[in-house]
XYZ file of C-alpha atoms in Angstrom:
685
model
C 46.720 -51.374 -60.062
C 47.693 -52.727 -56.728
C 46.913 -56.429 -56.837
C 45.743 -56.359 -53.194
C 43.371 -53.473 -53.758
C 40.476 -55.761 -54.603
C 40.549 -57.113 -51.059
C 40.238 -53.688 -49.467
C 36.974 -52.227 -48.323
C 35.400 -49.193 -49.927
C 36.574 -47.035 -47.082
C 40.148 -47.532 -48.321
C 39.570 -45.246 -51.228
C 38.855 -42.316 -48.910
C 41.818 -42.841 -46.612
C 44.807 -40.412 -46.726
C 47.635 -41.444 -49.067
C 51.025 -41.940 -47.413
C 54.369 -42.715 -48.965
C 55.510 -44.461 -45.806
C 55.152 -48.208 -45.415
C 52.144 -49.174 -43.323
C 53.210 -51.301 -40.330
C 51.485 -54.658 -39.880
C 48.809 -54.901 -37.116
C 50.079 -56.119 -33.753
C 49.553 -59.823 -33.044
C 46.477 -60.649 -30.936
C 47.256 -61.322 -27.299
C 46.718 -64.879 -26.072
C 43.416 -65.414 -24.238
C 43.830 -65.018 -20.507
C 43.169 -68.334 -18.739
C 40.315 -68.337 -16.182
C 41.402 -67.978 -12.533
C 42.027 -71.217 -10.665
C 41.500 -72.275 -7.043
C 44.813 -72.040 -5.139
C 46.949 -72.933 -8.156
C 45.004 -76.144 -8.904
C 43.257 -77.090 -12.138
C 39.843 -76.270 -10.673
C 38.324 -73.081 -12.152
C 37.374 -70.519 -9.505
C 33.995 -70.189 -11.197
C 32.819 -73.596 -9.928
C 32.827 -72.237 -6.350
C 29.961 -69.921 -7.292
C 28.130 -72.787 -9.028
C 28.478 -75.202 -6.082
C 27.356 -72.550 -3.550
C 24.463 -71.701 -5.851
C 23.415 -75.358 -5.964
C 23.625 -75.721 -2.168
C 21.397 -72.667 -1.633
C 18.945 -73.706 -4.356
C 18.577 -77.235 -2.961
C 18.161 -75.800 0.555
C 15.447 -73.589 -0.900
C 13.625 -76.389 -2.714
C 13.770 -79.154 -0.107
C 13.195 -76.747 2.782
C 10.016 -75.415 1.205
C 8.870 -78.892 0.213
C 9.460 -80.350 3.698
C 6.649 -78.295 5.273
C 4.352 -78.257 2.234
C 2.059 -81.162 3.163
C 1.403 -79.869 6.683
C 0.787 -76.385 5.222
C -1.968 -77.834 3.052
C -3.397 -79.807 5.976
C -3.269 -77.254 8.801
C -3.175 -73.825 7.111
C -5.350 -74.357 4.020
C -7.397 -77.001 5.896
C -7.457 -79.492 3.024
C -8.006 -83.153 3.843
C -5.170 -85.672 3.723
C -5.993 -86.972 0.245
C -6.183 -83.507 -1.308
C -2.974 -82.454 0.459
C -1.209 -85.551 -0.849
C -2.553 -85.061 -4.384
C -1.489 -81.412 -4.666
C 1.913 -82.194 -3.132
C 2.584 -84.848 -5.775
C 1.097 -82.731 -8.572
C 3.670 -80.060 -7.678
C 6.477 -82.635 -7.478
C 5.432 -84.095 -10.823
C 5.478 -80.645 -12.459
C 8.983 -80.049 -11.077
C 10.200 -83.090 -13.035
C 8.350 -82.354 -16.278
C 9.621 -78.762 -16.641
C 13.315 -79.801 -17.061
C 12.431 -80.730 -20.651
C 11.399 -77.102 -21.212
C 14.504 -75.766 -19.449
C 16.822 -77.958 -21.508
C 15.116 -76.880 -24.756
C 15.442 -73.187 -23.863
C 19.102 -73.558 -22.883
C 20.223 -75.698 -25.813
C 18.216 -74.057 -28.578
C 17.798 -70.415 -27.598
C 19.352 -68.684 -24.564
C 22.254 -70.893 -23.536
C 22.784 -72.308 -20.052
C 23.899 -69.089 -18.304
C 20.963 -66.905 -19.352
C 18.479 -69.731 -18.784
C 19.712 -70.165 -15.207
C 19.592 -66.406 -14.572
C 16.122 -65.773 -16.010
C 14.445 -68.855 -14.537
C 16.069 -68.192 -11.144
C 14.255 -64.842 -11.136
C 11.011 -66.736 -11.784
C 12.007 -69.112 -8.971
C 12.520 -66.246 -6.478
C 9.215 -64.644 -7.506
C 7.462 -67.962 -6.862
C 8.925 -68.100 -3.344
C 7.782 -64.539 -2.625
C 4.221 -65.281 -3.758
C 4.213 -68.583 -1.831
C 5.345 -66.821 1.369
C 2.674 -64.132 0.976
C 0.097 -66.893 0.639
C 1.105 -68.155 4.100
C 0.329 -64.848 5.866
C -2.960 -65.219 7.789
C -3.594 -61.460 7.684
C -3.439 -61.341 3.882
C -6.938 -62.102 2.589
C -9.075 -65.150 3.169
C -8.911 -68.817 2.260
C -9.414 -68.229 -1.475
C -6.596 -65.648 -1.609
C -4.255 -68.002 0.249
C -5.126 -70.861 -2.113
C -4.617 -68.796 -5.285
C -1.312 -67.346 -4.049
C -0.092 -70.781 -2.949
C -0.892 -72.520 -6.229
C 0.459 -69.602 -8.275
C 3.684 -69.529 -6.274
C 4.127 -73.293 -6.534
C 3.644 -73.151 -10.327
C 6.411 -70.553 -10.660
C 8.684 -72.535 -8.321
C 8.106 -75.674 -10.404
C 9.003 -73.779 -13.579
C 12.104 -72.290 -11.931
C 13.522 -75.369 -10.221
C 12.695 -77.663 -13.137
C 13.971 -75.220 -15.722
C 17.407 -74.787 -14.166
C 17.751 -78.431 -13.064
C 19.315 -79.734 -16.323
C 21.478 -76.634 -16.743
C 23.413 -76.034 -13.517
C 25.410 -79.281 -13.283
C 26.222 -79.253 -17.012
C 27.177 -75.571 -16.867
C 29.676 -76.417 -14.129
C 31.092 -79.203 -16.275
C 31.561 -76.715 -19.146
C 34.024 -74.708 -17.016
C 36.714 -77.417 -17.206
C 39.219 -77.953 -19.999
C 39.002 -81.236 -21.877
C 42.375 -82.261 -20.426
C 41.069 -82.028 -16.848
C 38.730 -85.028 -16.819
C 39.727 -86.124 -13.298
C 38.993 -82.672 -11.885
C 35.634 -82.629 -13.660
C 34.746 -86.031 -12.163
C 35.575 -84.785 -8.654
C 33.573 -81.639 -9.276
C 30.455 -83.711 -9.929
C 31.055 -85.562 -6.637
C 31.268 -82.241 -4.767
C 28.205 -81.018 -6.671
C 26.225 -84.090 -5.561
C 27.451 -83.549 -2.001
C 26.176 -79.950 -2.064
C 22.732 -81.220 -3.115
C 22.534 -83.638 -0.173
C 23.992 -81.094 2.251
C 21.375 -78.528 1.256
C 18.619 -81.131 1.544
C 19.909 -82.456 4.881
C 20.137 -79.064 6.585
C 16.915 -77.619 5.189
C 14.704 -80.607 6.041
C 15.869 -80.277 9.647
C 15.754 -76.464 9.950
C 12.551 -75.411 8.163
C 10.232 -77.671 10.233
C 11.717 -75.962 13.305
C 10.938 -72.550 11.806
C 7.390 -73.749 11.202
C 6.668 -75.454 14.514
C 8.888 -73.736 17.083
C 8.100 -70.151 16.021
C 4.634 -68.669 16.406
C 3.205 -66.154 13.904
C -0.238 -64.654 14.449
C -0.984 -67.264 17.102
C -0.208 -70.355 14.985
C 2.636 -72.196 13.237
C 4.809 -69.782 11.261
C 4.488 -71.073 7.694
C 5.337 -67.637 6.285
C 8.775 -67.858 7.926
C 9.220 -71.504 6.920
C 8.611 -70.509 3.274
C 10.351 -67.131 3.507
C 13.745 -68.456 4.621
C 14.006 -70.890 1.654
C 12.981 -67.974 -0.566
C 15.816 -65.905 0.894
C 18.243 -68.765 0.221
C 17.105 -68.846 -3.418
C 17.726 -65.117 -3.692
C 21.232 -65.675 -2.259
C 21.728 -68.479 -4.800
C 20.853 -66.094 -7.629
C 23.154 -63.333 -6.325
C 26.071 -65.753 -5.827
C 25.630 -67.184 -9.314
C 25.522 -63.693 -10.849
C 28.729 -62.690 -8.979
C 30.721 -65.218 -10.985
C 29.393 -63.998 -14.339
C 32.692 -62.604 -15.654
C 34.572 -65.808 -14.791
C 32.258 -68.269 -16.530
C 32.980 -70.005 -19.798
C 29.682 -69.545 -21.649
C 29.201 -71.944 -24.540
C 26.637 -70.869 -27.162
C 23.475 -72.942 -27.741
C 24.160 -75.894 -30.026
C 20.707 -77.385 -30.482
C 18.767 -79.775 -28.301
C 19.569 -83.468 -28.792
C 16.298 -84.389 -27.035
C 14.363 -82.607 -29.769
C 16.381 -84.366 -32.463
C 15.703 -87.772 -30.911
C 11.950 -87.107 -30.674
C 11.851 -85.905 -34.301
C 13.839 -88.943 -35.467
C 11.501 -91.377 -33.686
C 8.402 -89.557 -34.958
C 9.684 -89.545 -38.552
C 10.500 -93.270 -38.371
C 6.999 -94.109 -37.104
C 5.191 -91.883 -39.600
C 7.382 -93.066 -42.507
C 6.722 -96.701 -41.588
C 2.988 -95.977 -41.470
C 3.080 -94.335 -44.925
C 4.989 -97.304 -46.392
C 2.929 -100.120 -44.913
C 2.235 -101.709 -48.307
C 3.298 -105.347 -48.596
C 5.209 -104.575 -51.806
C 7.735 -102.421 -49.944
C 10.582 -104.500 -48.469
C 10.785 -104.645 -44.684
C 13.700 -103.128 -42.829
C 15.747 -104.736 -40.067
C 14.675 -102.266 -37.344
C 11.691 -99.925 -37.143
C 14.053 -96.955 -36.620
C 15.682 -97.697 -39.991
C 12.644 -96.008 -41.532
C 14.229 -92.685 -40.479
C 17.219 -93.262 -42.814
C 15.731 -91.038 -45.551
C 16.086 -87.942 -43.374
C 18.496 -88.577 -40.471
C 22.179 -89.653 -40.401
C 23.073 -93.265 -39.738
C 25.021 -92.463 -36.551
C 22.035 -90.707 -34.964
C 19.774 -93.664 -35.817
C 22.258 -96.114 -34.262
C 22.458 -93.989 -31.106
C 18.672 -93.812 -30.847
C 18.482 -97.617 -31.191
C 20.864 -97.958 -28.243
C 18.805 -95.396 -26.350
C 15.521 -97.292 -26.819
C 17.102 -100.479 -25.472
C 18.134 -98.631 -22.300
C 14.785 -96.876 -21.942
C 13.194 -100.319 -21.706
C 15.098 -100.631 -18.434
C 13.346 -97.472 -17.202
C 9.871 -99.079 -17.226
C 9.996 -100.011 -13.484
C 11.321 -96.583 -12.482
C 8.009 -94.666 -12.141
C 6.585 -97.258 -9.746
C 9.754 -97.124 -7.638
C 9.612 -93.314 -7.480
C 5.918 -93.523 -6.573
C 6.976 -95.231 -3.354
C 10.092 -93.185 -2.678
C 8.409 -89.781 -3.128
C 5.785 -90.468 -0.436
C 8.263 -89.659 2.323
C 7.184 -86.024 2.105
C 3.440 -86.732 1.998
C 1.936 -89.951 3.365
C 4.859 -90.724 5.679
C 4.801 -87.193 7.091
C 1.055 -87.444 7.659
C 1.650 -90.740 9.469
C 4.233 -89.037 11.697
C 1.643 -86.444 12.820
C -0.256 -89.229 14.580
C 2.756 -90.554 16.512
C 4.543 -89.624 19.749
C 7.415 -87.382 18.666
C 9.128 -87.127 22.045
C 12.308 -89.245 21.909
C 13.430 -88.203 25.369
C 16.547 -86.324 24.287
C 14.759 -84.390 21.497
C 11.231 -83.553 20.403
C 10.891 -83.902 16.627
C 8.485 -82.147 14.307
C 6.621 -84.654 12.087
C 8.158 -83.208 8.914
C 11.676 -83.472 10.358
C 11.735 -87.244 9.909
C 12.429 -86.605 6.222
C 15.978 -85.633 7.208
C 16.728 -89.341 7.598
C 16.711 -89.880 3.820
C 19.574 -87.534 2.804
C 21.468 -88.451 5.990
C 21.221 -92.176 5.265
C 22.105 -91.618 1.589
C 25.378 -89.987 2.639
C 26.069 -92.951 4.960
C 24.903 -95.780 2.701
C 26.693 -94.840 -0.547
C 30.230 -95.332 0.872
C 28.993 -98.186 3.104
C 27.629 -100.148 0.150
C 30.557 -99.351 -2.175
C 33.351 -100.034 0.336
C 31.871 -102.695 2.634
C 28.664 -104.453 1.563
C 29.324 -104.983 -2.152
C 32.910 -106.298 -1.585
C 31.670 -108.654 1.161
C 28.924 -110.020 -1.100
C 31.465 -110.481 -3.875
C 33.787 -112.432 -1.536
C 30.888 -114.758 -0.748
C 30.877 -115.765 -4.406
C 27.678 -113.913 -5.301
C 27.784 -112.027 -8.581
C 25.787 -108.909 -7.743
C 25.335 -107.455 -11.223
C 23.731 -104.067 -11.844
C 20.363 -105.601 -12.684
C 20.453 -107.769 -9.546
C 21.264 -104.714 -7.433
C 18.245 -102.952 -8.904
C 16.012 -105.972 -8.228
C 17.157 -106.101 -4.587
C 16.566 -102.347 -4.315
C 12.971 -102.779 -5.486
C 12.400 -105.594 -2.972
C 13.740 -103.381 -0.165
C 11.308 -100.624 -1.174
C 8.466 -103.186 -1.123
C 9.500 -104.263 2.385
C 9.645 -100.616 3.484
C 5.999 -100.117 2.518
C 5.039 -103.385 4.182
C 6.569 -101.971 7.385
C 4.691 -98.681 6.832
C 1.419 -100.623 6.566
C 2.134 -102.484 9.833
C 2.949 -99.219 11.642
C -0.262 -97.698 10.250
C -2.359 -100.577 11.637
C -0.695 -100.109 15.048
C -1.569 -96.398 14.994
C -5.154 -97.139 13.972
C -5.488 -99.641 16.823
C -4.510 -96.913 19.309
C -6.739 -94.229 17.758
C -10.338 -93.696 18.889
C -12.907 -95.373 16.602
C -15.071 -93.284 14.315
C -18.903 -93.356 14.502
C -20.550 -95.048 11.535
C -24.001 -94.665 9.971
C -26.770 -94.415 12.606
C -24.167 -94.195 15.377
C -22.941 -91.492 17.704
C -20.241 -91.345 20.359
C -21.229 -89.827 23.682
C -19.342 -89.000 26.836
C -20.961 -87.900 30.103
C -19.312 -85.174 32.167
C -20.697 -84.857 35.678
C -19.760 -81.454 37.098
C -22.454 -81.595 39.810
C -21.439 -82.027 43.436
C -22.454 -85.698 43.717
C -22.802 -88.878 41.689
C -25.479 -89.298 39.017
C -26.937 -92.425 37.413
C -27.612 -91.922 33.693
C -30.029 -94.108 31.720
C -31.413 -93.826 28.185
C -35.176 -94.313 28.348
C -37.003 -96.734 26.075
C -33.959 -97.741 24.096
C -31.701 -100.733 23.742
C -28.714 -98.582 24.732
C -29.804 -98.795 28.398
C -27.242 -97.482 30.867
C -24.286 -95.558 29.502
C -22.170 -96.887 32.361
C -22.983 -99.794 34.666
C -22.242 -97.680 37.736
C -23.209 -94.167 38.737
C -20.960 -91.401 37.443
C -19.189 -89.693 40.302
C -18.606 -85.974 40.478
C -15.734 -84.998 38.144
C -15.104 -88.639 37.287
C -12.656 -89.170 34.417
C -14.458 -91.062 31.668
C -12.379 -93.914 30.203
C -13.702 -93.366 26.661
C -16.683 -92.294 24.586
C -19.674 -94.657 24.585
C -21.305 -95.728 21.324
C -25.045 -95.203 20.966
C -27.139 -96.643 18.128
C -29.763 -94.572 16.347
C -32.888 -95.790 14.554
C -32.686 -92.989 11.976
C -30.117 -90.439 10.836
C -31.288 -88.059 13.561
C -33.099 -88.909 16.755
C -34.311 -87.505 20.068
C -32.842 -89.249 23.105
C -34.622 -89.200 26.476
C -32.355 -89.461 29.496
C -33.208 -90.369 33.079
C -30.847 -88.756 35.612
C -31.012 -90.161 39.155
C -29.461 -87.651 41.570
C -29.786 -88.234 45.334
C -33.485 -89.158 45.672
C -34.528 -87.091 42.671
C -35.368 -88.302 39.161
C -34.801 -85.835 36.341
C -35.911 -86.440 32.746
C -34.231 -84.607 29.867
C -34.447 -84.758 26.069
C -31.723 -83.992 23.492
C -31.534 -84.275 19.679
C -28.526 -85.898 18.012
C -27.348 -86.643 14.453
C -25.487 -89.701 13.178
C -21.676 -89.821 12.800
C -21.159 -87.116 15.453
C -19.439 -86.851 18.803
C -21.324 -85.403 21.777
C -20.709 -84.473 25.396
C -23.643 -84.717 27.817
C -22.794 -82.256 30.602
C -24.649 -82.730 33.905
C -24.627 -79.650 36.131
C -26.189 -78.396 39.342
C -29.502 -76.593 39.037
C -30.423 -75.363 42.497
C -31.251 -78.420 44.596
C -31.527 -80.589 41.471
C -29.506 -81.187 38.306
C -29.983 -80.465 34.609
C -28.118 -81.434 31.464
C -26.868 -79.858 28.234
C -25.719 -81.588 25.046
C -22.624 -80.217 23.275
C -21.749 -81.324 19.753
C -18.005 -81.986 19.579
C -17.737 -81.219 15.869
C -13.958 -81.029 15.821
C -13.472 -84.011 18.080
C -12.996 -86.515 15.260
C -9.228 -86.223 15.025
C -6.604 -83.707 16.033
C -4.342 -84.568 13.044
C -1.471 -84.892 15.475
C -1.996 -81.421 16.946
C -2.555 -80.683 20.630
C -6.050 -79.238 21.099
C -7.769 -77.735 24.160
C -11.253 -76.507 24.999
C -12.755 -75.073 28.191
C -16.029 -75.457 30.082
C -16.687 -72.447 32.324
C -18.820 -73.215 35.404
C -18.269 -69.731 36.892
C -20.951 -67.058 36.856
C -18.775 -64.626 34.906
C -16.988 -64.624 31.562
C -13.334 -65.749 31.630
C -10.566 -64.590 29.289
C -7.827 -67.229 28.926
C -4.356 -66.355 27.597
C -2.633 -69.480 26.226
C 0.464 -67.739 24.908
C 1.558 -65.321 22.214
C -1.485 -64.242 20.189
C -3.564 -67.149 21.567
C -6.437 -66.091 23.801
C -10.098 -66.974 24.009
C -13.179 -65.899 25.911
C -15.534 -68.411 27.525
C -18.924 -67.087 28.541
C -20.373 -67.617 31.998
C -22.634 -70.386 33.273
C -21.414 -73.563 31.549
C -20.412 -72.164 28.182
C -18.082 -74.471 26.211
C -15.376 -73.035 23.953
C -14.324 -74.381 20.582
C -11.078 -76.315 20.292
C -7.854 -74.345 19.955
C -4.558 -75.918 18.894
C -1.544 -75.141 21.076
C 2.099 -76.094 21.357
C 2.979 -79.186 23.381
C 4.664 -78.696 26.746
C 4.044 -77.745 30.351
C 1.466 -75.061 31.154
C 1.847 -74.534 34.934
C 0.389 -71.008 35.090
C -2.013 -69.939 32.339
C -3.135 -66.370 32.981
C -6.916 -65.860 33.185
C -9.059 -62.906 34.123
C -12.668 -61.938 34.733
C -14.193 -58.493 35.116
C -13.079 -58.258 38.740
C -10.363 -60.902 39.221
C -7.079 -62.256 37.818
C -5.983 -65.848 38.438
C -3.830 -68.631 36.988
C -4.728 -72.172 35.928
C -2.336 -75.109 36.036
C -3.018 -77.114 32.858
C -0.061 -79.458 33.384
C 1.560 -81.274 30.452
C -0.150 -81.024 27.078
C 0.981 -83.934 24.938
C 1.048 -84.936 21.247
C -2.172 -85.571 19.376
C -4.308 -85.174 22.473
C -7.592 -83.259 22.769
C -8.178 -81.931 26.302
C -11.243 -80.577 28.084
C -10.642 -78.264 31.050
C -13.529 -77.530 33.406
C -13.012 -74.206 35.173
C -14.587 -74.488 38.604
C -14.426 -72.775 41.993
C -15.420 -75.637 44.284
C -12.671 -75.020 46.851
C -11.537 -72.071 48.933
C -8.286 -71.830 46.949
C -9.861 -69.949 44.052
C -10.683 -71.084 40.495
C -8.887 -74.149 39.189
C -9.106 -76.480 36.166
C -10.256 -80.096 36.114
C -8.547 -81.881 33.234
C -9.804 -84.744 31.118
C -8.826 -86.173 27.725
C -11.346 -86.227 24.880
C -8.818 -87.978 22.630
C -6.007 -89.875 24.400
C -2.302 -89.249 23.910
C -0.445 -90.963 21.082
C 1.417 -94.017 22.352
C 3.266 -95.133 19.179
C 6.734 -93.556 19.068
C 7.893 -91.854 15.894
C 11.053 -93.974 16.205
C 9.015 -96.815 14.661
C 9.395 -94.995 11.347
C 13.167 -95.552 11.376
C 13.046 -99.112 9.870
C 10.981 -97.957 6.890
C 13.403 -95.074 6.205
C 16.396 -97.432 6.438
C 14.810 -99.919 4.038
C 13.632 -97.388 1.451
C 16.943 -95.481 1.477
C 18.925 -98.718 1.072
C 16.594 -99.531 -1.820
C 17.214 -96.081 -3.298
C 20.986 -96.520 -3.159
C 20.835 -99.975 -4.769
C 18.182 -99.148 -7.369
C 18.514 -95.476 -8.224
C 22.270 -94.982 -8.045
C 22.979 -98.322 -9.755
C 20.345 -97.763 -12.450
C 21.651 -94.317 -13.333
C 25.253 -95.542 -13.401
C 24.361 -98.618 -15.503
C 22.305 -96.700 -18.055
C 24.987 -94.039 -18.430
C 27.672 -96.667 -19.002
C 25.575 -98.388 -21.696
C 24.429 -95.235 -23.505
C 26.235 -93.543 -26.412
C 27.909 -90.287 -25.348
C 25.532 -88.252 -27.514
C 22.486 -89.692 -25.666
C 23.496 -89.001 -22.046
C 21.486 -85.773 -21.849
C 18.448 -87.597 -23.279
C 18.812 -90.243 -20.573
C 18.966 -87.513 -17.922
C 15.711 -86.053 -19.274
C 14.081 -89.515 -19.351
C 15.269 -90.200 -15.797
C 13.645 -86.990 -14.535
C 10.454 -87.744 -16.452
C 10.117 -91.122 -14.685
C 10.132 -89.272 -11.330
C 7.357 -87.028 -12.634
C 5.317 -90.048 -13.751
C 5.861 -91.697 -10.349
C 4.428 -88.639 -8.590
C 1.483 -88.690 -10.971
C 0.777 -92.315 -9.970
C 0.601 -91.302 -6.285
C -1.648 -88.374 -7.171
C -4.046 -90.673 -9.020
C -4.208 -93.300 -6.270
C -4.642 -90.706 -3.495
C -7.415 -88.862 -5.319
C -9.450 -91.725 -6.745
C -8.749 -94.964 -4.845
C -10.641 -94.100 -1.605
C -8.758 -96.858 0.228
C -8.035 -97.158 3.930
C -4.501 -95.883 4.453
C -2.840 -99.154 5.457
C -4.479 -100.862 2.457
C -3.105 -98.127 0.182
C 0.417 -98.710 1.537
C 0.009 -102.442 0.923
C -1.240 -101.749 -2.611
C 1.889 -99.750 -3.464
C 4.097 -102.492 -2.039
C 2.360 -105.163 -4.131
C 2.388 -103.025 -7.296
C 6.143 -102.538 -7.112
C 6.616 -106.246 -6.439
C 4.592 -107.026 -9.574
C 6.608 -104.549 -11.642
């Protein structure tokens, strides 16, 4: 018997017998090396990964830049709810990386995880964009689509976050450590480039383009969605070039299991007869290897350093919510450019790109030459102090804005303005009340009122009796009002006498930084007013008052109007930031109808440039705290624990967003007090 026959398969027995010697199989060809970039040691595949990351970050930060104003202006949520949902979404984006890492390391591998979750990501963008179409359903449909889309986006962006950078690192040979290090620098640059461009462009798509007569949120969400689709296509194009390592198990899961076993084992063996062990993690020795336990011990010491991180992120992450809301109430005209309120966020990635080399090459060496030992922990402490100072500056700016804003009526108070559109002056007095005269002097015809007057009520609602003295006539009128409201008392001609009408200015509490207009029509025929693309309104005849409509800022020298038998133009002049205007359409001259203009809410006077110091301080704090903390923890951690540290780092950002959510939803503080609270909390930490 052939001695080698026992190693043959059963099929050998049915093969044809040959007397010729069987030639040996040809040697396997060496594996073809992956293509390189221009003869360098950089794999061509990383080009697809870097472009993918740029497009994905453009997609994420571009969508997120306009999110708070979308909640405020499109879904008409209040500022606290808008802030809470914004940070709930941000928090979810930093909790889902744990899920993405588990899927990649234990089941699908990095490549398939990125592909599948990118499809979820794109679907989320599509649903989010549909939710921003005014013609698609009502408020409930928009809300459901928005929250559903954001949930899918959070799953997509968080799921691929821990995979993309590591997948790029897998493409390099072990001998090309220097090239891998430079790749991560380029990768980080692509993140900031995508963030920088998108936070400047998408607010322009929102504010400078009109869709269905209002800001084009569908376009502002659709373009980032298109960029995410491009990211997916680009990543898929490099599929055949990638080095795809199989899943090897998730170290995060192993660490959690090791810690849990140590705690439970210690609890089971709490009897005094059992000898104590040197460290509480030593109770995992019955099940886990010594090296893993030693690495976890080192990890827990570093995680102690992460305790201040959530509070720091709670401050840093408010640039897209509270700081953007603050910018809506400021003058955004810088002379050479008019900024959208959500465009100020572009300062953060721009300053990061400037400050990192500035601190590394200039500031740190200068401090060192002065004999100051600026250790990693000291850098982090200074970074936290800078963030505290940034929020102190934010609080000061907020108090300045509040000082310029019109006051709000309190309990048993109303604010009233008198508009005299009669042909002569009128003296207005409140009868039988301590309020007496609204103004010390008579109100002239078409006199511009300096501000609303505060009237005190005896109950929540009250009837006011007014005495109007016009020429030699005395006219008595009565109007009902409710507390905490704004009203306009309009005095008009009524034959040889005058009469009055009371208009409740329900929307005249705040414009939220928008430019708002309304019209009072004194003509005897209905007027149709065309304010621009898809913005028109009808004002009925004989002193009808329209509701407020928000419009774009700018000059309006010839607004087209028409009645049943006439076409004419109105010169509205300059419409400025955060101002609410009333235009009285009258025909008191022989030149045809014209508009008398007055301000219900005055123009913002605080320039948005006052936000620059707070952005400089918080970004300098970010560079000193965040970059230094990540570098320090990585240098101190065992190599096997670096991915666990990355997961813990992302989790602290999620917890920081959750802190903001909680404070915004439940604190009920005045805004400048809330800013001060965050500053003090970080100082305490």
